[in-house]
Backbone as a printed PyTorch tensor [residue, N CA C, xyz], in Angstrom:
tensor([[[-15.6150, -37.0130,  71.3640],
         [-15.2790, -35.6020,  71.4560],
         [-13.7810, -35.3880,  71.2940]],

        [[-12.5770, -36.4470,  71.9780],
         [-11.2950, -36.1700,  72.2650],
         [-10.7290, -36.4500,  70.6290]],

        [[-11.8860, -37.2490,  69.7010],
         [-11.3340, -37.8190,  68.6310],
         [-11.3730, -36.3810,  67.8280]],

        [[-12.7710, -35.6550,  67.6000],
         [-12.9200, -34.6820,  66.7930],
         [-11.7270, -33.6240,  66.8290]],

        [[-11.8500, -33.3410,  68.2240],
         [-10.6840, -32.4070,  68.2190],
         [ -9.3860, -32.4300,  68.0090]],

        [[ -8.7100, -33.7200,  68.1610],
         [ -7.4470, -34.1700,  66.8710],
         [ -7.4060, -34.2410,  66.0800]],

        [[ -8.7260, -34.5040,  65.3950],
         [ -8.9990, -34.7410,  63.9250],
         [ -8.3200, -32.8870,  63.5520]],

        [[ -9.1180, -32.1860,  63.9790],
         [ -9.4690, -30.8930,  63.8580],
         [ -7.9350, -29.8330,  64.0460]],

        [[ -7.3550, -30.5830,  64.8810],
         [ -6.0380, -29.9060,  65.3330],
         [ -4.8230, -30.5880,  64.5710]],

        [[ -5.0490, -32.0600,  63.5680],
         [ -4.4400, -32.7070,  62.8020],
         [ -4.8040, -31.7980,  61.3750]],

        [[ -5.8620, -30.9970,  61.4420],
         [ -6.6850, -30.8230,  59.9690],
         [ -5.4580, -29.2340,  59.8070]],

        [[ -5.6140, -28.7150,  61.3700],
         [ -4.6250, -27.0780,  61.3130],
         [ -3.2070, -27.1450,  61.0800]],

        [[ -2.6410, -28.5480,  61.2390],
         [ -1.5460, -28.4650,  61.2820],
         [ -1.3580, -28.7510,  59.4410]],

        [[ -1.8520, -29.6200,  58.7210],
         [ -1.8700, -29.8270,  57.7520],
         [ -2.0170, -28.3770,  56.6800]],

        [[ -3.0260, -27.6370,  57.1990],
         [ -3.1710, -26.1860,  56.4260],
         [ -1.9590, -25.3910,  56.7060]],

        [[ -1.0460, -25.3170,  58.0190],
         [ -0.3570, -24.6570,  57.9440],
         [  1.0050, -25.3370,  57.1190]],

        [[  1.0680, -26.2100,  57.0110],
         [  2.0250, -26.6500,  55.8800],
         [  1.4270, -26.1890,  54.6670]],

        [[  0.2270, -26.6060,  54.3170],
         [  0.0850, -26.3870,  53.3560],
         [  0.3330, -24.7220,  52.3430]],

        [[  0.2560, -23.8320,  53.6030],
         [  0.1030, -22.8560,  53.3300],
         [  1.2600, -22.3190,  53.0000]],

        [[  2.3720, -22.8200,  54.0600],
         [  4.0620, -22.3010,  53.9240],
         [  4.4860, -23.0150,  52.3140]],

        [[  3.7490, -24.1860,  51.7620],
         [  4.5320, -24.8590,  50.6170],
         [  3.9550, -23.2270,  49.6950]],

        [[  2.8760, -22.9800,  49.7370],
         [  2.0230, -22.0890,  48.9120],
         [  3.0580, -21.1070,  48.8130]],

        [[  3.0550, -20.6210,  49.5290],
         [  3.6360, -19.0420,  49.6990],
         [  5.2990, -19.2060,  49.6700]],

        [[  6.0880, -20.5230,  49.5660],
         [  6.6840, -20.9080,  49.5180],
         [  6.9480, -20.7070,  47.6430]],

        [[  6.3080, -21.3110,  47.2130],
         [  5.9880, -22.0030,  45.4410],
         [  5.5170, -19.9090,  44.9830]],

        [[  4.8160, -19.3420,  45.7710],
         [  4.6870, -18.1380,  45.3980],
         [  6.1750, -16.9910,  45.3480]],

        [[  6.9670, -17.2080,  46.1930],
         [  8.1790, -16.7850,  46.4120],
         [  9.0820, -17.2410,  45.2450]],

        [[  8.7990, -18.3380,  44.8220],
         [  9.9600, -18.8830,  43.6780],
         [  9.4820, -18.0220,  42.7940]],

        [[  8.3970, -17.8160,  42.4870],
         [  7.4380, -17.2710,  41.2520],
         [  7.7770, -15.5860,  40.8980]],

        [[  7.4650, -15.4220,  42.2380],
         [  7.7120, -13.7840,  42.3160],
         [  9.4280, -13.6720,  42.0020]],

        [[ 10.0490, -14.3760,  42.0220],
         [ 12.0940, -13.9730,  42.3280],
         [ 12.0330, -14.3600,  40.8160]],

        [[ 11.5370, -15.4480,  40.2560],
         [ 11.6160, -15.7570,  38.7540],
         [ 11.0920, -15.1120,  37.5810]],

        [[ 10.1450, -14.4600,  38.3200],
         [  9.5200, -13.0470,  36.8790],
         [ 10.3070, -11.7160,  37.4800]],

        [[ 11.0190, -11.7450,  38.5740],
         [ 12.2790, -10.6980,  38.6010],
         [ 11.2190,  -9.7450,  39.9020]],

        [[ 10.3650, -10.0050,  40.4920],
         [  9.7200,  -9.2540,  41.3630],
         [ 10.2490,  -9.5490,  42.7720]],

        [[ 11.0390,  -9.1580,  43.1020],
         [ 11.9360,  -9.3880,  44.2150],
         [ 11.5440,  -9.0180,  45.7830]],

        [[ 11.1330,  -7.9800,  45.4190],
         [ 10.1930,  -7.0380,  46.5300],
         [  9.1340,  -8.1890,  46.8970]],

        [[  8.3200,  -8.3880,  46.4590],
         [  6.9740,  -9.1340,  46.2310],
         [  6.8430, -10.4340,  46.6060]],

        [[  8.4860, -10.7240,  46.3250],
         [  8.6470, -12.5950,  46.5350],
         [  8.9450, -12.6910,  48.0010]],

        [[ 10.0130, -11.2140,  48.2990],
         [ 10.4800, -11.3530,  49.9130],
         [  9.3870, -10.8160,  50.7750]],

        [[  8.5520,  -9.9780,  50.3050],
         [  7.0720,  -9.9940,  51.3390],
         [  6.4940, -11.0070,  51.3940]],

        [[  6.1890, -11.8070,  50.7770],
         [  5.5170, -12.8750,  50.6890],
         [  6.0100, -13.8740,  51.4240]],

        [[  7.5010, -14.4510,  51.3440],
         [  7.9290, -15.2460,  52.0620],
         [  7.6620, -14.9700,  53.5530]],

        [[  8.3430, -13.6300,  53.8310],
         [  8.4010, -13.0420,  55.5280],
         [  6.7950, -13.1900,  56.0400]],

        [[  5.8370, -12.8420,  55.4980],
         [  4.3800, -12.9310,  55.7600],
         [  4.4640, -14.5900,  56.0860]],

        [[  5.2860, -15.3070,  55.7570],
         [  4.9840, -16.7760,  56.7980],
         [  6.0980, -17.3780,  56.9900]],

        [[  7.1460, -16.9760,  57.2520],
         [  8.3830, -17.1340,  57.9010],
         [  8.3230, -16.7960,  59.0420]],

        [[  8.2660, -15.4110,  59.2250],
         [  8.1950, -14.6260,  60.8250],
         [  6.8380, -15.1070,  61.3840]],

        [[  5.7380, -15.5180,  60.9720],
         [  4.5990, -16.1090,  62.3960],
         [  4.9500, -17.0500,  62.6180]],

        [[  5.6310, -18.0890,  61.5360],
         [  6.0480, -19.3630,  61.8840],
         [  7.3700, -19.7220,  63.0760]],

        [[  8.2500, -18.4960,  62.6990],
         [  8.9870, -18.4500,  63.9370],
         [  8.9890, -18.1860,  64.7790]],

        [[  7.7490, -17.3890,  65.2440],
         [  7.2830, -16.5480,  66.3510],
         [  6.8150, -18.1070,  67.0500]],

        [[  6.5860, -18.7300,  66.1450],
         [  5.2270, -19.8180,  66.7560],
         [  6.1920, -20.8610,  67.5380]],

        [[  6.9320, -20.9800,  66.3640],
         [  8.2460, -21.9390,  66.7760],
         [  9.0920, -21.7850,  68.1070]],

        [[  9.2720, -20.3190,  68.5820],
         [ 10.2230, -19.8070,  69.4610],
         [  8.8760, -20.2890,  71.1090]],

        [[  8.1800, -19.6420,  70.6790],
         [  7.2490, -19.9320,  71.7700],
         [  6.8120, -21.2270,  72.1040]],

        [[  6.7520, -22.4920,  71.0640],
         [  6.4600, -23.2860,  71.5300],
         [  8.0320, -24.3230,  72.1430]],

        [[  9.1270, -23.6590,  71.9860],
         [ 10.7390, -24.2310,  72.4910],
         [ 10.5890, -23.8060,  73.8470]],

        [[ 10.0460, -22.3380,  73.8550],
         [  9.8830, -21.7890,  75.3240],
         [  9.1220, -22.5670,  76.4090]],

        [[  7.9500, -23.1140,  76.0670],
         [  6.7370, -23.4200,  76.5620],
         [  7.7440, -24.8600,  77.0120]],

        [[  8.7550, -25.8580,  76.1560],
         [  9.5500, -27.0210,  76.2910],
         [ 10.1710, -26.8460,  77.4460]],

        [[ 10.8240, -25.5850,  77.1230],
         [ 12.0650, -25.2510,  78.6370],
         [ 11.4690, -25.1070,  79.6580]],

        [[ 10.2140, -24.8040,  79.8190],
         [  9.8340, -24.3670,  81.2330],
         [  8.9290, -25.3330,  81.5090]],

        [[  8.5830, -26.5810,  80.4890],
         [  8.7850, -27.5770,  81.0280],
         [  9.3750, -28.2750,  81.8160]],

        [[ 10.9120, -27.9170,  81.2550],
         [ 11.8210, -28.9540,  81.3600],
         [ 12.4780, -30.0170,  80.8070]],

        [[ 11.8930, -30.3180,  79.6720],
         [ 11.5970, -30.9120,  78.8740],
         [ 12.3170, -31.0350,  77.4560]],

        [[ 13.4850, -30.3000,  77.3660],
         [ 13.7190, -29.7460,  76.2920],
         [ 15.0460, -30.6040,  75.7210]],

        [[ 15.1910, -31.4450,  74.6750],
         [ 16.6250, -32.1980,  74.0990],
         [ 16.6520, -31.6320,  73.0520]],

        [[ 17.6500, -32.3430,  72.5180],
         [ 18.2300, -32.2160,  71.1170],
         [ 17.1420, -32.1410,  70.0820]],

        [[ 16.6370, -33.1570,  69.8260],
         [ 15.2560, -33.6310,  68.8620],
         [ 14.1640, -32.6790,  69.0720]],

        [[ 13.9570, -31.8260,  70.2160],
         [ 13.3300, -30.7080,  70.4380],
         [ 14.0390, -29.4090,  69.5330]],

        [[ 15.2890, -28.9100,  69.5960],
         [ 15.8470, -28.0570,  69.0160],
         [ 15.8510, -28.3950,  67.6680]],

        [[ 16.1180, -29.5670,  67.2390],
         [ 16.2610, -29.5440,  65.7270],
         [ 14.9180, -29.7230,  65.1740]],

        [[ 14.2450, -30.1780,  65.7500],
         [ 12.5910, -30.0930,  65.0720],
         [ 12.2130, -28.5200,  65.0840]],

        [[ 12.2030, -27.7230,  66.0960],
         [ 12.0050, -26.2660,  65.9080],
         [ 12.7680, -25.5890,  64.9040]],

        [[ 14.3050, -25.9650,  65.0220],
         [ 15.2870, -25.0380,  63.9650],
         [ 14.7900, -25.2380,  62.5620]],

        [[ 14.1190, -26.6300,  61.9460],
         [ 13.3050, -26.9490,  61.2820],
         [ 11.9850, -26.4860,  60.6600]],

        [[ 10.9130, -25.9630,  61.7690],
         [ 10.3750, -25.5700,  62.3420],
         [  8.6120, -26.8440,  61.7110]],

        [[  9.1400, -27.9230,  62.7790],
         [  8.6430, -28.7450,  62.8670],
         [  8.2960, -28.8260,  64.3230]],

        [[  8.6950, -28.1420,  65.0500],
         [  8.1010, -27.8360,  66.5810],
         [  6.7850, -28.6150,  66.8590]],

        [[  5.9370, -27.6760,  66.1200],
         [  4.5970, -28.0890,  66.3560],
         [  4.0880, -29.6160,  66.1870]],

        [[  4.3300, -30.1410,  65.1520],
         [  4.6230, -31.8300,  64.8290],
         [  4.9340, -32.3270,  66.1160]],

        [[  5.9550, -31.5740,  66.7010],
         [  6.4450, -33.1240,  67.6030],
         [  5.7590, -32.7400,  69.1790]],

        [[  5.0470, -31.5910,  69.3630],
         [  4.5980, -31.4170,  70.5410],
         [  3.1210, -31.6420,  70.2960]]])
């Protein structure tokens, strides 16, 4: 059971990369056919949840207690989630 659900929580973390490269590769696309508007919605649509996600899970560190260097730069990153 403890295996599936890493599997499963290894499988979410993978989509959400996958998704930021996407919309990432969509942003170059949109700024390069000159749609500027389109490229910066697109980016912010997974920039800002990702930082939302990021900020909360630094928070969740501190009130741990828990919180170093390698904590801050993995979030500023926003590799947070990876290392927790």
């Amino acid at each position: 059971m403890a295996a599936k659900m890493a599997a499963a929580e290894l499988k979410q973390k993978h989509v959400s990369f996958a998704e930021i490269a996407k919309n990432s590769f969509a942003f170059v696309q949109y700024l390069l056919q000159g749609y500027t508007l389109w490229g910066c919605l697109s980016i912010s649509f997974t920039i800002i949840p990702a930082g939302i996600i990021q900020l909360f899970s630094l928070r969740w560190q501190q009130s741990d207690g828990s919180v170093k260097l390698i904590h801050w730069i993995s979030h500023i990153f926003f590799l947070g989630v990876f290392h927790r």
